PDB file of C-alpha atoms in Angstrom:
ATOM      1  CA  UNK A1384       0.192   0.085  -0.018  1.00 44.00           C
ATOM      2  CA  UNK A1385       1.968   3.174  -0.733  1.00 43.00           C
ATOM      3  CA  UNK A1386       1.522   6.173   1.532  1.00 44.00           C
ATOM      4  CA  UNK A1387       2.126   9.767   0.620  1.00 45.00           C
ATOM      5  CA  UNK A1388       3.093  13.013   2.700  1.00 45.00           C
ATOM      6  CA  UNK A1389       0.052  15.212   3.784  1.00 46.00           C
ATOM      7  CA  UNK A1390       1.293  18.865   4.559  1.00 46.00           C
ATOM      8  CA  UNK A1391      -1.301  20.733   6.918  1.00 44.00           C
ATOM      9  CA  UNK A1392      -0.472  24.352   7.616  1.00 46.00           C
ATOM     10  CA  UNK A1393      -1.939  26.011  11.128  1.00 43.00           C
ATOM     11  CA  UNK A1394      -1.413  29.429  12.511  1.00 47.00           C
ATOM     12  CA  UNK A1395       1.336  28.559  14.500  1.00 46.00           C
ATOM     13  CA  UNK A1396       3.400  25.012  13.512  1.00 45.00           C
ATOM     14  CA  UNK A1397       3.392  22.376  10.099  1.00 45.00           C
ATOM     15  CA  UNK A1398       1.811  19.148  11.119  1.00 45.00           C
ATOM     16  CA  UNK A1399       2.942  16.586   8.297  1.00 47.00           C
ATOM     17  CA  UNK A1400       1.505  13.191   8.570  1.00 48.00           C
ATOM     18  CA  UNK A1401       1.720  10.055   6.209  1.00 50.00           C
ATOM     19  CA  UNK A1402      -1.761   9.676   4.819  1.00 50.00           C
ATOM     20  CA  UNK A1403      -3.055   5.659   3.226  1.00 51.00           C
ATOM     21  CA  UNK A1404      -4.221   5.175   0.466  1.00 54.00           C
ATOM     22  CA  UNK A1405      -6.810   2.867   1.061  1.00 50.00           C
ATOM     23  CA  UNK A1406      -8.619   0.224  -1.077  1.00 53.00           C
ATOM     24  CA  UNK A1407     -12.588   0.574  -0.110  1.00 51.00           C
ATOM     25  CA  UNK A1408     -14.072  -1.388   2.103  1.00 47.00           C
ATOM     26  CA  UNK A1409     -15.179  -4.963   0.907  1.00 46.00           C
ATOM     27  CA  UNK A1410     -18.260  -4.207   3.379  1.00 45.00           C
ATOM     28  CA  UNK A1411     -19.802  -1.072   1.043  1.00 48.00           C
ATOM     29  CA  UNK A1412     -22.288  -0.651   2.705  1.00 48.00           C
ATOM     30  CA  UNK A1413     -23.452  -3.411   4.020  1.00 44.00           C
ATOM     31  CA  UNK A1414     -24.125  -2.409   7.438  1.00 42.00           C
ATOM     32  CA  UNK A1415     -26.477   0.749   7.180  1.00 44.00           C
ATOM     33  CA  UNK A1416     -28.412  -1.050   5.485  1.00 44.00           C
ATOM     34  CA  UNK A1417     -29.887  -1.595   9.643  1.00 43.00           C
ATOM     35  CA  UNK A1418     -29.692   2.266   9.918  1.00 45.00           C
ATOM     36  CA  UNK A1419     -33.987   1.969  10.120  1.00 47.00           C
ATOM     37  CA  UNK A1420     -34.835  -1.515  11.933  1.00 46.00           C
ATOM     38  CA  UNK A1421     -38.212  -2.139  12.691  1.00 50.00           C
ATOM     39  CA  UNK A1422     -39.438  -1.702  16.159  1.00 50.00           C
ATOM     40  CA  UNK A1423     -41.921  -3.860  17.933  1.00 54.00           C
ATOM     41  CA  UNK A1424     -44.446  -2.335  19.030  1.00 63.00           C
ATOM     42  CA  UNK A1425     -46.472  -3.072  22.795  1.00 74.00           C
ATOM     43  CA  UNK A1426     -48.580  -5.920  21.107  1.00 74.00           C
ATOM     44  CA  UNK A1427     -45.692  -7.830  19.939  1.00 67.00           C
ATOM     45  CA  UNK A1428     -44.117  -7.041  22.854  1.00 73.00           C
ATOM     46  CA  UNK A1429     -46.838  -8.693  25.443  1.00 78.00           C
ATOM     47  CA  UNK A1430     -47.032 -11.696  22.878  1.00 74.00           C
ATOM     48  CA  UNK A1431     -43.918 -11.968  23.767  1.00 71.00           C
ATOM     49  CA  UNK A1432     -44.099 -11.735  26.942  1.00 80.00           C
ATOM     50  CA  UNK A1433     -47.306 -13.768  27.506  1.00 79.00           C
ATOM     51  CA  UNK A1434     -45.564 -16.649  25.873  1.00 77.00           C
ATOM     52  CA  UNK A1435     -42.434 -16.623  28.309  1.00 81.00           C
ATOM     53  CA  UNK A1436     -44.909 -16.752  31.115  1.00 85.00           C
ATOM     54  CA  UNK A1437     -46.693 -19.720  29.674  1.00 82.00           C
ATOM     55  CA  UNK A1438     -43.890 -21.778  28.989  1.00 81.00           C
ATOM     56  CA  UNK A1439     -42.657 -21.141  32.605  1.00 87.00           C
ATOM     57  CA  UNK A1440     -46.012 -21.795  33.691  1.00 86.00           C
ATOM     58  CA  UNK A1441     -45.308 -24.932  32.253  1.00 84.00           C
ATOM     59  CA  UNK A1442     -41.985 -26.157  33.996  1.00 86.00           C
ATOM     60  CA  UNK A1443     -43.048 -24.385  36.870  1.00 86.00           C
ATOM     61  CA  UNK A1444     -46.411 -27.475  36.565  1.00 86.00           C
ATOM     62  CA  UNK A1445     -44.299 -30.138  35.240  1.00 83.00           C
ATOM     63  CA  UNK A1446     -43.168 -32.118  38.077  1.00 83.00           C
ATOM     64  CA  UNK A1447     -39.856 -31.238  39.451  1.00 75.00           C
ATOM     65  CA  UNK A1448     -38.523 -35.025  38.672  1.00 77.00           C
ATOM     66  CA  UNK A1449     -40.840 -36.738  35.914  1.00 85.00           C
ATOM     67  CA  UNK A1450     -39.146 -37.216  32.640  1.00 87.00           C
ATOM     68  CA  UNK A1451     -41.583 -34.460  31.277  1.00 87.00           C
ATOM     69  CA  UNK A1452     -39.599 -32.153  32.884  1.00 90.00           C
ATOM     70  CA  UNK A1453     -36.529 -33.265  31.086  1.00 92.00           C
ATOM     71  CA  UNK A1454     -37.819 -32.827  28.203  1.00 90.00           C
ATOM     72  CA  UNK A1455     -39.357 -29.443  28.488  1.00 88.00           C
ATOM     73  CA  UNK A1456     -35.457 -28.186  29.838  1.00 92.00           C
ATOM     74  CA  UNK A1457     -34.116 -29.919  26.935  1.00 89.00           C
ATOM     75  CA  UNK A1458     -36.839 -29.092  24.240  1.00 84.00           C
ATOM     76  CA  UNK A1459     -35.851 -24.993  25.365  1.00 84.00           C
ATOM     77  CA  UNK A1460     -32.023 -25.250  25.525  1.00 86.00           C
ATOM     78  CA  UNK A1461     -31.977 -26.409  22.078  1.00 81.00           C
ATOM     79  CA  UNK A1462     -34.360 -24.362  20.586  1.00 75.00           C
ATOM     80  CA  UNK A1463     -31.802 -21.921  22.234  1.00 76.00           C
ATOM     81  CA  UNK A1464     -34.288 -20.051  24.537  1.00 78.00           C
ATOM     82  CA  UNK A1465     -32.964 -21.462  28.194  1.00 83.00           C
ATOM     83  CA  UNK A1466     -31.953 -18.292  28.941  1.00 83.00           C
ATOM     84  CA  UNK A1467     -34.847 -16.903  29.548  1.00 84.00           C
ATOM     85  CA  UNK A1468     -35.487 -19.087  31.394  1.00 89.00           C
ATOM     86  CA  UNK A1469     -32.300 -19.739  33.339  1.00 92.00           C
ATOM     87  CA  UNK A1470     -33.997 -19.563  37.436  1.00 93.00           C
ATOM     88  CA  UNK A1471     -36.832 -22.671  36.587  1.00 92.00           C
ATOM     89  CA  UNK A1472     -34.048 -24.420  35.436  1.00 93.00           C
ATOM     90  CA  UNK A1473     -31.382 -23.936  38.009  1.00 95.00           C
ATOM     91  CA  UNK A1474     -34.073 -24.607  40.471  1.00 93.00           C
ATOM     92  CA  UNK A1475     -35.728 -28.050  38.352  1.00 93.00           C
ATOM     93  CA  UNK A1476     -32.428 -29.428  38.125  1.00 94.00           C
ATOM     94  CA  UNK A1477     -31.270 -28.702  41.356  1.00 95.00           C
ATOM     95  CA  UNK A1478     -34.484 -30.243  42.462  1.00 93.00           C
ATOM     96  CA  UNK A1479     -33.063 -33.356  40.273  1.00 93.00           C
ATOM     97  CA  UNK A1480     -29.992 -33.586  41.485  1.00 95.00           C
ATOM     98  CA  UNK A1481     -31.055 -34.126  44.950  1.00 94.00           C
ATOM     99  CA  UNK A1482     -32.934 -36.959  43.820  1.00 92.00           C
ATOM    100  CA  UNK A1483     -31.411 -38.190  41.032  1.00 92.00           C
ATOM    101  CA  UNK A1484     -29.904 -41.837  42.890  1.00 89.00           C
ATOM    102  CA  UNK A1485     -33.392 -42.437  43.749  1.00 88.00           C
ATOM    103  CA  UNK A1486     -35.257 -41.228  40.300  1.00 87.00           C
ATOM    104  CA  UNK A1487     -32.307 -43.846  38.162  1.00 86.00           C
ATOM    105  CA  UNK A1488     -33.278 -46.602  40.958  1.00 83.00           C
ATOM    106  CA  UNK A1489     -37.385 -46.054  39.780  1.00 81.00           C
ATOM    107  CA  UNK A1490     -37.455 -45.655  36.196  1.00 79.00           C
ATOM    108  CA  UNK A1491     -37.627 -47.723  34.177  1.00 69.00           C
ATOM    109  CA  UNK A1492     -34.550 -49.723  34.185  1.00 67.00           C
ATOM    110  CA  UNK A1493     -34.585 -50.358  30.018  1.00 77.00           C
ATOM    111  CA  UNK A1494     -35.681 -46.288  29.513  1.00 91.00           C
ATOM    112  CA  UNK A1495     -32.004 -45.899  28.309  1.00 94.00           C
ATOM    113  CA  UNK A1496     -33.400 -42.743  27.121  1.00 94.00           C
ATOM    114  CA  UNK A1497     -34.298 -41.142  30.185  1.00 94.00           C
ATOM    115  CA  UNK A1498     -31.592 -42.275  32.038  1.00 95.00           C
ATOM    116  CA  UNK A1499     -28.746 -40.568  29.031  1.00 96.00           C
ATOM    117  CA  UNK A1500     -30.691 -37.457  28.705  1.00 95.00           C
ATOM    118  CA  UNK A1501     -30.596 -36.465  32.123  1.00 95.00           C
ATOM    119  CA  UNK A1502     -27.619 -37.592  32.979  1.00 96.00           C
ATOM    120  CA  UNK A1503     -25.945 -35.647  30.602  1.00 96.00           C
ATOM    121  CA  UNK A1504     -29.129 -32.539  31.204  1.00 96.00           C
ATOM    122  CA  UNK A1505     -26.999 -32.455  35.192  1.00 96.00           C
ATOM    123  CA  UNK A1506     -23.602 -32.950  33.762  1.00 96.00           C
ATOM    124  CA  UNK A1507     -24.647 -29.626  31.326  1.00 93.00           C
ATOM    125  CA  UNK A1508     -25.239 -27.947  34.274  1.00 94.00           C
ATOM    126  CA  UNK A1509     -22.227 -28.566  36.382  1.00 94.00           C
ATOM    127  CA  UNK A1510     -23.651 -31.808  38.277  1.00 95.00           C
ATOM    128  CA  UNK A1511     -20.647 -34.504  38.101  1.00 94.00           C
ATOM    129  CA  UNK A1512     -23.580 -37.012  38.781  1.00 95.00           C
ATOM    130  CA  UNK A1513     -22.000 -41.340  38.619  1.00 94.00           C
ATOM    131  CA  UNK A1514     -22.249 -42.408  35.515  1.00 94.00           C
ATOM    132  CA  UNK A1515     -23.537 -46.159  37.757  1.00 93.00           C
ATOM    133  CA  UNK A1516     -26.179 -45.343  36.245  1.00 92.00           C
ATOM    134  CA  UNK A1517     -25.482 -47.556  33.190  1.00 95.00           C
ATOM    135  CA  UNK A1518     -23.757 -49.997  34.499  1.00 93.00           C
ATOM    136  CA  UNK A1519     -27.325 -51.621  34.162  1.00 91.00           C
ATOM    137  CA  UNK A1520     -26.904 -51.121  30.348  1.00 94.00           C
ATOM    138  CA  UNK A1521     -23.844 -53.836  30.014  1.00 94.00           C
ATOM    139  CA  UNK A1522     -23.377 -57.324  30.490  1.00 93.00           C
ATOM    140  CA  UNK A1523     -21.386 -60.172  32.727  1.00 90.00           C
ATOM    141  CA  UNK A1524     -18.611 -59.056  30.464  1.00 90.00           C
ATOM    142  CA  UNK A1525     -18.573 -55.189  30.345  1.00 89.00           C
ATOM    143  CA  UNK A1526     -19.776 -54.884  26.829  1.00 93.00           C
ATOM    144  CA  UNK A1527     -22.803 -52.960  26.420  1.00 95.00           C
ATOM    145  CA  UNK A1528     -26.117 -55.101  25.834  1.00 94.00           C
ATOM    146  CA  UNK A1529     -26.467 -55.815  21.916  1.00 92.00           C
ATOM    147  CA  UNK A1530     -29.528 -55.507  21.951  1.00 94.00           C
ATOM    148  CA  UNK A1531     -29.262 -51.908  22.626  1.00 95.00           C
ATOM    149  CA  UNK A1532     -28.934 -51.187  19.320  1.00 94.00           C
ATOM    150  CA  UNK A1533     -33.382 -51.513  18.101  1.00 93.00           C
ATOM    151  CA  UNK A1534     -33.508 -48.391  20.886  1.00 94.00           C
ATOM    152  CA  UNK A1535     -32.383 -45.455  18.211  1.00 94.00           C
ATOM    153  CA  UNK A1536     -33.742 -43.403  20.679  1.00 92.00           C
ATOM    154  CA  UNK A1537     -31.897 -44.085  23.671  1.00 95.00           C
ATOM    155  CA  UNK A1538     -28.809 -44.745  21.440  1.00 96.00           C
ATOM    156  CA  UNK A1539     -28.571 -40.866  20.905  1.00 95.00           C
ATOM    157  CA  UNK A1540     -29.005 -39.807  24.051  1.00 95.00           C
ATOM    158  CA  UNK A1541     -26.754 -42.291  25.432  1.00 97.00           C
ATOM    159  CA  UNK A1542     -24.120 -40.351  22.711  1.00 96.00           C
ATOM    160  CA  UNK A1543     -24.562 -37.156  23.998  1.00 95.00           C
ATOM    161  CA  UNK A1544     -24.698 -37.699  27.327  1.00 96.00           C
ATOM    162  CA  UNK A1545     -20.961 -40.285  27.156  1.00 96.00           C
ATOM    163  CA  UNK A1546     -19.702 -36.208  25.361  1.00 95.00           C
ATOM    164  CA  UNK A1547     -20.409 -35.151  28.725  1.00 95.00           C
ATOM    165  CA  UNK A1548     -17.481 -37.724  30.504  1.00 95.00           C
ATOM    166  CA  UNK A1549     -14.761 -37.171  32.973  1.00 93.00           C
ATOM    167  CA  UNK A1550     -11.282 -38.405  32.931  1.00 93.00           C
ATOM    168  CA  UNK A1551     -11.430 -41.731  34.274  1.00 93.00           C
ATOM    169  CA  UNK A1552     -14.655 -42.650  33.507  1.00 94.00           C
ATOM    170  CA  UNK A1553     -14.542 -45.659  31.730  1.00 95.00           C
ATOM    171  CA  UNK A1554     -17.910 -47.113  30.902  1.00 96.00           C
ATOM    172  CA  UNK A1555     -18.652 -43.581  28.847  1.00 96.00           C
ATOM    173  CA  UNK A1556     -15.784 -43.993  27.276  1.00 96.00           C
ATOM    174  CA  UNK A1557     -16.742 -47.190  25.493  1.00 96.00           C
ATOM    175  CA  UNK A1558     -20.107 -45.451  25.709  1.00 97.00           C
ATOM    176  CA  UNK A1559     -19.435 -43.326  23.025  1.00 96.00           C
ATOM    177  CA  UNK A1560     -17.297 -45.808  21.115  1.00 96.00           C
ATOM    178  CA  UNK A1561     -20.314 -48.406  21.630  1.00 96.00           C
ATOM    179  CA  UNK A1562     -22.549 -45.712  19.975  1.00 97.00           C
ATOM    180  CA  UNK A1563     -20.437 -44.095  17.597  1.00 96.00           C
ATOM    181  CA  UNK A1564     -20.222 -47.369  15.601  1.00 96.00           C
ATOM    182  CA  UNK A1565     -23.427 -48.863  16.175  1.00 96.00           C
ATOM    183  CA  UNK A1566     -24.884 -45.452  14.671  1.00 95.00           C
ATOM    184  CA  UNK A1567     -22.143 -46.017  11.451  1.00 95.00           C
ATOM    185  CA  UNK A1568     -23.676 -49.499  10.918  1.00 95.00           C
ATOM    186  CA  UNK A1569     -27.372 -47.973  11.721  1.00 92.00           C
ATOM    187  CA  UNK A1570     -27.938 -45.528   9.616  1.00 92.00           C
ATOM    188  CA  UNK A1571     -28.035 -46.823   5.634  1.00 91.00           C
ATOM    189  CA  UNK A1572     -31.601 -49.492   8.132  1.00 90.00           C
ATOM    190  CA  UNK A1573     -33.008 -46.781   9.224  1.00 88.00           C
ATOM    191  CA  UNK A1574     -36.316 -45.713   7.158  1.00 87.00           C
ATOM    192  CA  UNK A1575     -37.615 -43.230   8.872  1.00 83.00           C
ATOM    193  CA  UNK A1576     -35.768 -39.779   7.149  1.00 81.00           C
ATOM    194  CA  UNK A1577     -36.001 -37.175  10.080  1.00 80.00           C
ATOM    195  CA  UNK A1578     -34.621 -40.218  12.066  1.00 85.00           C
ATOM    196  CA  UNK A1579     -31.598 -41.122   9.673  1.00 89.00           C
ATOM    197  CA  UNK A1580     -30.902 -36.931   9.884  1.00 85.00           C
ATOM    198  CA  UNK A1581     -30.699 -37.389  13.359  1.00 86.00           C
ATOM    199  CA  UNK A1582     -28.865 -39.859  14.142  1.00 90.00           C
ATOM    200  CA  UNK A1583     -26.827 -38.304  10.759  1.00 89.00           C
ATOM    201  CA  UNK A1584     -26.500 -34.836  12.983  1.00 86.00           C
ATOM    202  CA  UNK A1585     -25.133 -36.470  15.828  1.00 88.00           C
ATOM    203  CA  UNK A1586     -22.577 -38.259  14.920  1.00 91.00           C
ATOM    204  CA  UNK A1587     -21.001 -35.229  12.807  1.00 87.00           C
ATOM    205  CA  UNK A1588     -21.255 -31.895  15.082  1.00 84.00           C
ATOM    206  CA  UNK A1589     -20.885 -33.221  19.061  1.00 85.00           C
ATOM    207  CA  UNK A1590     -23.726 -32.242  20.637  1.00 84.00           C
ATOM    208  CA  UNK A1591     -21.083 -30.413  23.231  1.00 79.00           C
ATOM    209  CA  UNK A1592     -19.039 -28.746  20.447  1.00 71.00           C
ATOM    210  CA  UNK A1593     -21.807 -27.161  18.546  1.00 59.00           C
ATOM    211  CA  UNK A1594     -22.373 -23.648  17.946  1.00 50.00           C
ATOM    212  CA  UNK A1595     -25.830 -22.552  19.956  1.00 51.00           C
ATOM    213  CA  UNK A1596     -27.260 -20.940  16.994  1.00 49.00           C
ATOM    214  CA  UNK A1597     -26.184 -23.556  14.643  1.00 50.00           C
ATOM    215  CA  UNK A1598     -27.683 -26.395  16.247  1.00 57.00           C
ATOM    216  CA  UNK A1599     -30.823 -24.585  17.069  1.00 54.00           C
ATOM    217  CA  UNK A1600     -31.672 -24.436  13.392  1.00 55.00           C
ATOM    218  CA  UNK A1601     -31.693 -28.208  13.157  1.00 55.00           C
ATOM    219  CA  UNK A1602     -33.308 -28.848  16.393  1.00 58.00           C
ATOM    220  CA  UNK A1603     -35.771 -26.404  15.624  1.00 55.00           C
ATOM    221  CA  UNK A1604     -35.913 -29.205  11.806  1.00 53.00           C
ATOM    222  CA  UNK A1605     -35.933 -32.118  13.600  1.00 55.00           C
ATOM    223  CA  UNK A1606     -38.807 -30.322  16.380  1.00 53.00           C
ATOM    224  CA  UNK A1607     -40.911 -29.823  13.899  1.00 54.00           C
ATOM    225  CA  UNK A1608     -41.098 -32.723  11.727  1.00 56.00           C
ATOM    226  CA  UNK A1609     -42.139 -34.897  15.321  1.00 57.00           C
ATOM    227  CA  UNK A1610     -45.514 -34.441  16.533  1.00 47.00           C
ATOM    228  CA  UNK A1611     -45.929 -35.940  19.027  1.00 48.00           C
ATOM    229  CA  UNK A1612     -42.990 -33.632  19.856  1.00 48.00           C
ATOM    230  CA  UNK A1613     -44.055 -30.511  18.839  1.00 51.00           C
ATOM    231  CA  UNK A1614     -45.833 -27.470  20.814  1.00 60.00           C
ATOM    232  CA  UNK A1615     -46.442 -24.278  18.810  1.00 57.00           C
ATOM    233  CA  UNK A1616     -45.792 -22.614  21.610  1.00 59.00           C
ATOM    234  CA  UNK A1617     -41.992 -23.350  20.921  1.00 56.00           C
ATOM    235  CA  UNK A1618     -41.849 -22.678  17.594  1.00 75.00           C
ATOM    236  CA  UNK A1619     -43.667 -19.335  17.886  1.00 68.00           C
ATOM    237  CA  UNK A1620     -40.155 -18.652  20.715  1.00 56.00           C
ATOM    238  CA  UNK A1621     -37.379 -19.246  18.710  1.00 57.00           C
ATOM    239  CA  UNK A1622     -38.576 -15.744  17.000  1.00 58.00           C
ATOM    240  CA  UNK A1623     -37.101 -14.369  19.666  1.00 48.00           C
ATOM    241  CA  UNK A1624     -32.780 -14.651  19.246  1.00 52.00           C
ATOM    242  CA  UNK A1625     -33.733 -13.008  15.897  1.00 52.00           C
ATOM    243  CA  UNK A1626     -35.484 -10.081  17.800  1.00 55.00           C
ATOM    244  CA  UNK A1627     -33.059  -9.850  20.312  1.00 54.00           C
ATOM    245  CA  UNK A1628     -31.826  -6.650  18.447  1.00 56.00           C
ATOM    246  CA  UNK A1629     -34.500  -4.714  19.514  1.00 59.00           C
ATOM    247  CA  UNK A1630     -33.861  -4.034  23.369  1.00 58.00           C
ATOM    248  CA  UNK A1631     -30.225  -3.010  22.329  1.00 56.00           C
ATOM    249  CA  UNK A1632     -29.079   0.513  21.924  1.00 57.00           C
ATOM    250  CA  UNK A1633     -29.154   2.327  17.736  1.00 57.00           C
ATOM    251  CA  UNK A1634     -25.756   1.362  17.360  1.00 53.00           C
ATOM    252  CA  UNK A1635     -25.679  -2.114  18.661  1.00 56.00           C
ATOM    253  CA  UNK A1636     -28.466  -3.456  16.516  1.00 57.00           C
ATOM    254  CA  UNK A1637     -26.474  -1.932  13.573  1.00 57.00           C
ATOM    255  CA  UNK A1638     -23.942  -4.887  14.536  1.00 56.00           C
ATOM    256  CA  UNK A1639     -25.993  -6.645  15.647  1.00 57.00           C
ATOM    257  CA  UNK A1640     -27.629  -7.414  12.575  1.00 61.00           C
ATOM    258  CA  UNK A1641     -24.773  -7.374  10.696  1.00 61.00           C
ATOM    259  CA  UNK A1642     -22.900 -10.219  12.650  1.00 59.00           C
ATOM    260  CA  UNK A1643     -26.342 -11.968  12.258  1.00 62.00           C
ATOM    261  CA  UNK A1644     -25.546 -11.663   8.320  1.00 63.00           C
ATOM    262  CA  UNK A1645     -21.820 -12.388   8.352  1.00 60.00           C
ATOM    263  CA  UNK A1646     -23.033 -15.849  10.663  1.00 61.00           C
ATOM    264  CA  UNK A1647     -25.293 -16.649   8.035  1.00 65.00           C
ATOM    265  CA  UNK A1648     -22.817 -16.726   5.562  1.00 67.00           C
ATOM    266  CA  UNK A1649     -20.204 -18.748   6.934  1.00 65.00           C
ATOM    267  CA  UNK A1650     -22.326 -21.100   8.006  1.00 66.00           C
ATOM    268  CA  UNK A1651     -23.796 -21.910   4.264  1.00 70.00           C
ATOM    269  CA  UNK A1652     -20.022 -22.019   3.831  1.00 69.00           C
ATOM    270  CA  UNK A1653     -19.330 -24.948   6.526  1.00 67.00           C
ATOM    271  CA  UNK A1654     -22.165 -26.557   5.190  1.00 69.00           C
ATOM    272  CA  UNK A1655     -21.277 -27.011   1.210  1.00 70.00           C
ATOM    273  CA  UNK A1656     -18.264 -28.516   3.043  1.00 66.00           C
ATOM    274  CA  UNK A1657     -20.099 -30.870   5.478  1.00 62.00           C
TER     275      UNK A1657
END
């Protein structure tokens, strides 16, 4: 880049400064496009608040130590709106942690999904619960039982739970290797396209290392196709991530929306490269 010297005269001194021959920015007027962002009206704000209250009631009303509560928390977190319900989630998981051993004992011995989901949610929250609960799914040789491959949802949950292992947890190391191997073998035989997509995504993108925004978008598509799981309140609530800029100062709105666009472009490029 060429530099030239520009001389500026003042009443008292002559100041010489270097003048950069800068190229036009690659961004152009990109960020200026968002100078006039729409402002949410009172009706929209009230609707958002009503939705939040409805979800909050669902969390509070569900039994604290139930699988229903775990599914609610999992859905809220994976849809990327957990920051609205941090206190309720913490209270539910804290209660689950104090009753963990009791709850594990009451769960159907064959319900791998329930145990693995509970374990993962607690580990995610920072509770170092014991992994001994998974020993009931191993045979006399200490290997995971072959019949578990018939429970794809349970295998997926075990795969995700095993990613929250700590040093020295051999059974979870084995669980991770077992689920990776078996899910890869199962994948070509699956006839449910939605389940196929879930397994494929789980193998490619570890849940522990996933970027929230990317994982949220993937989960929304799974969630909307699962009619038993889907709740329209959560379909609507996911829009708050995009609308979050409405609470920011004007100058931050420009940056925020610009960054979302940049993120979208990067996501497209990464997706094309698998």
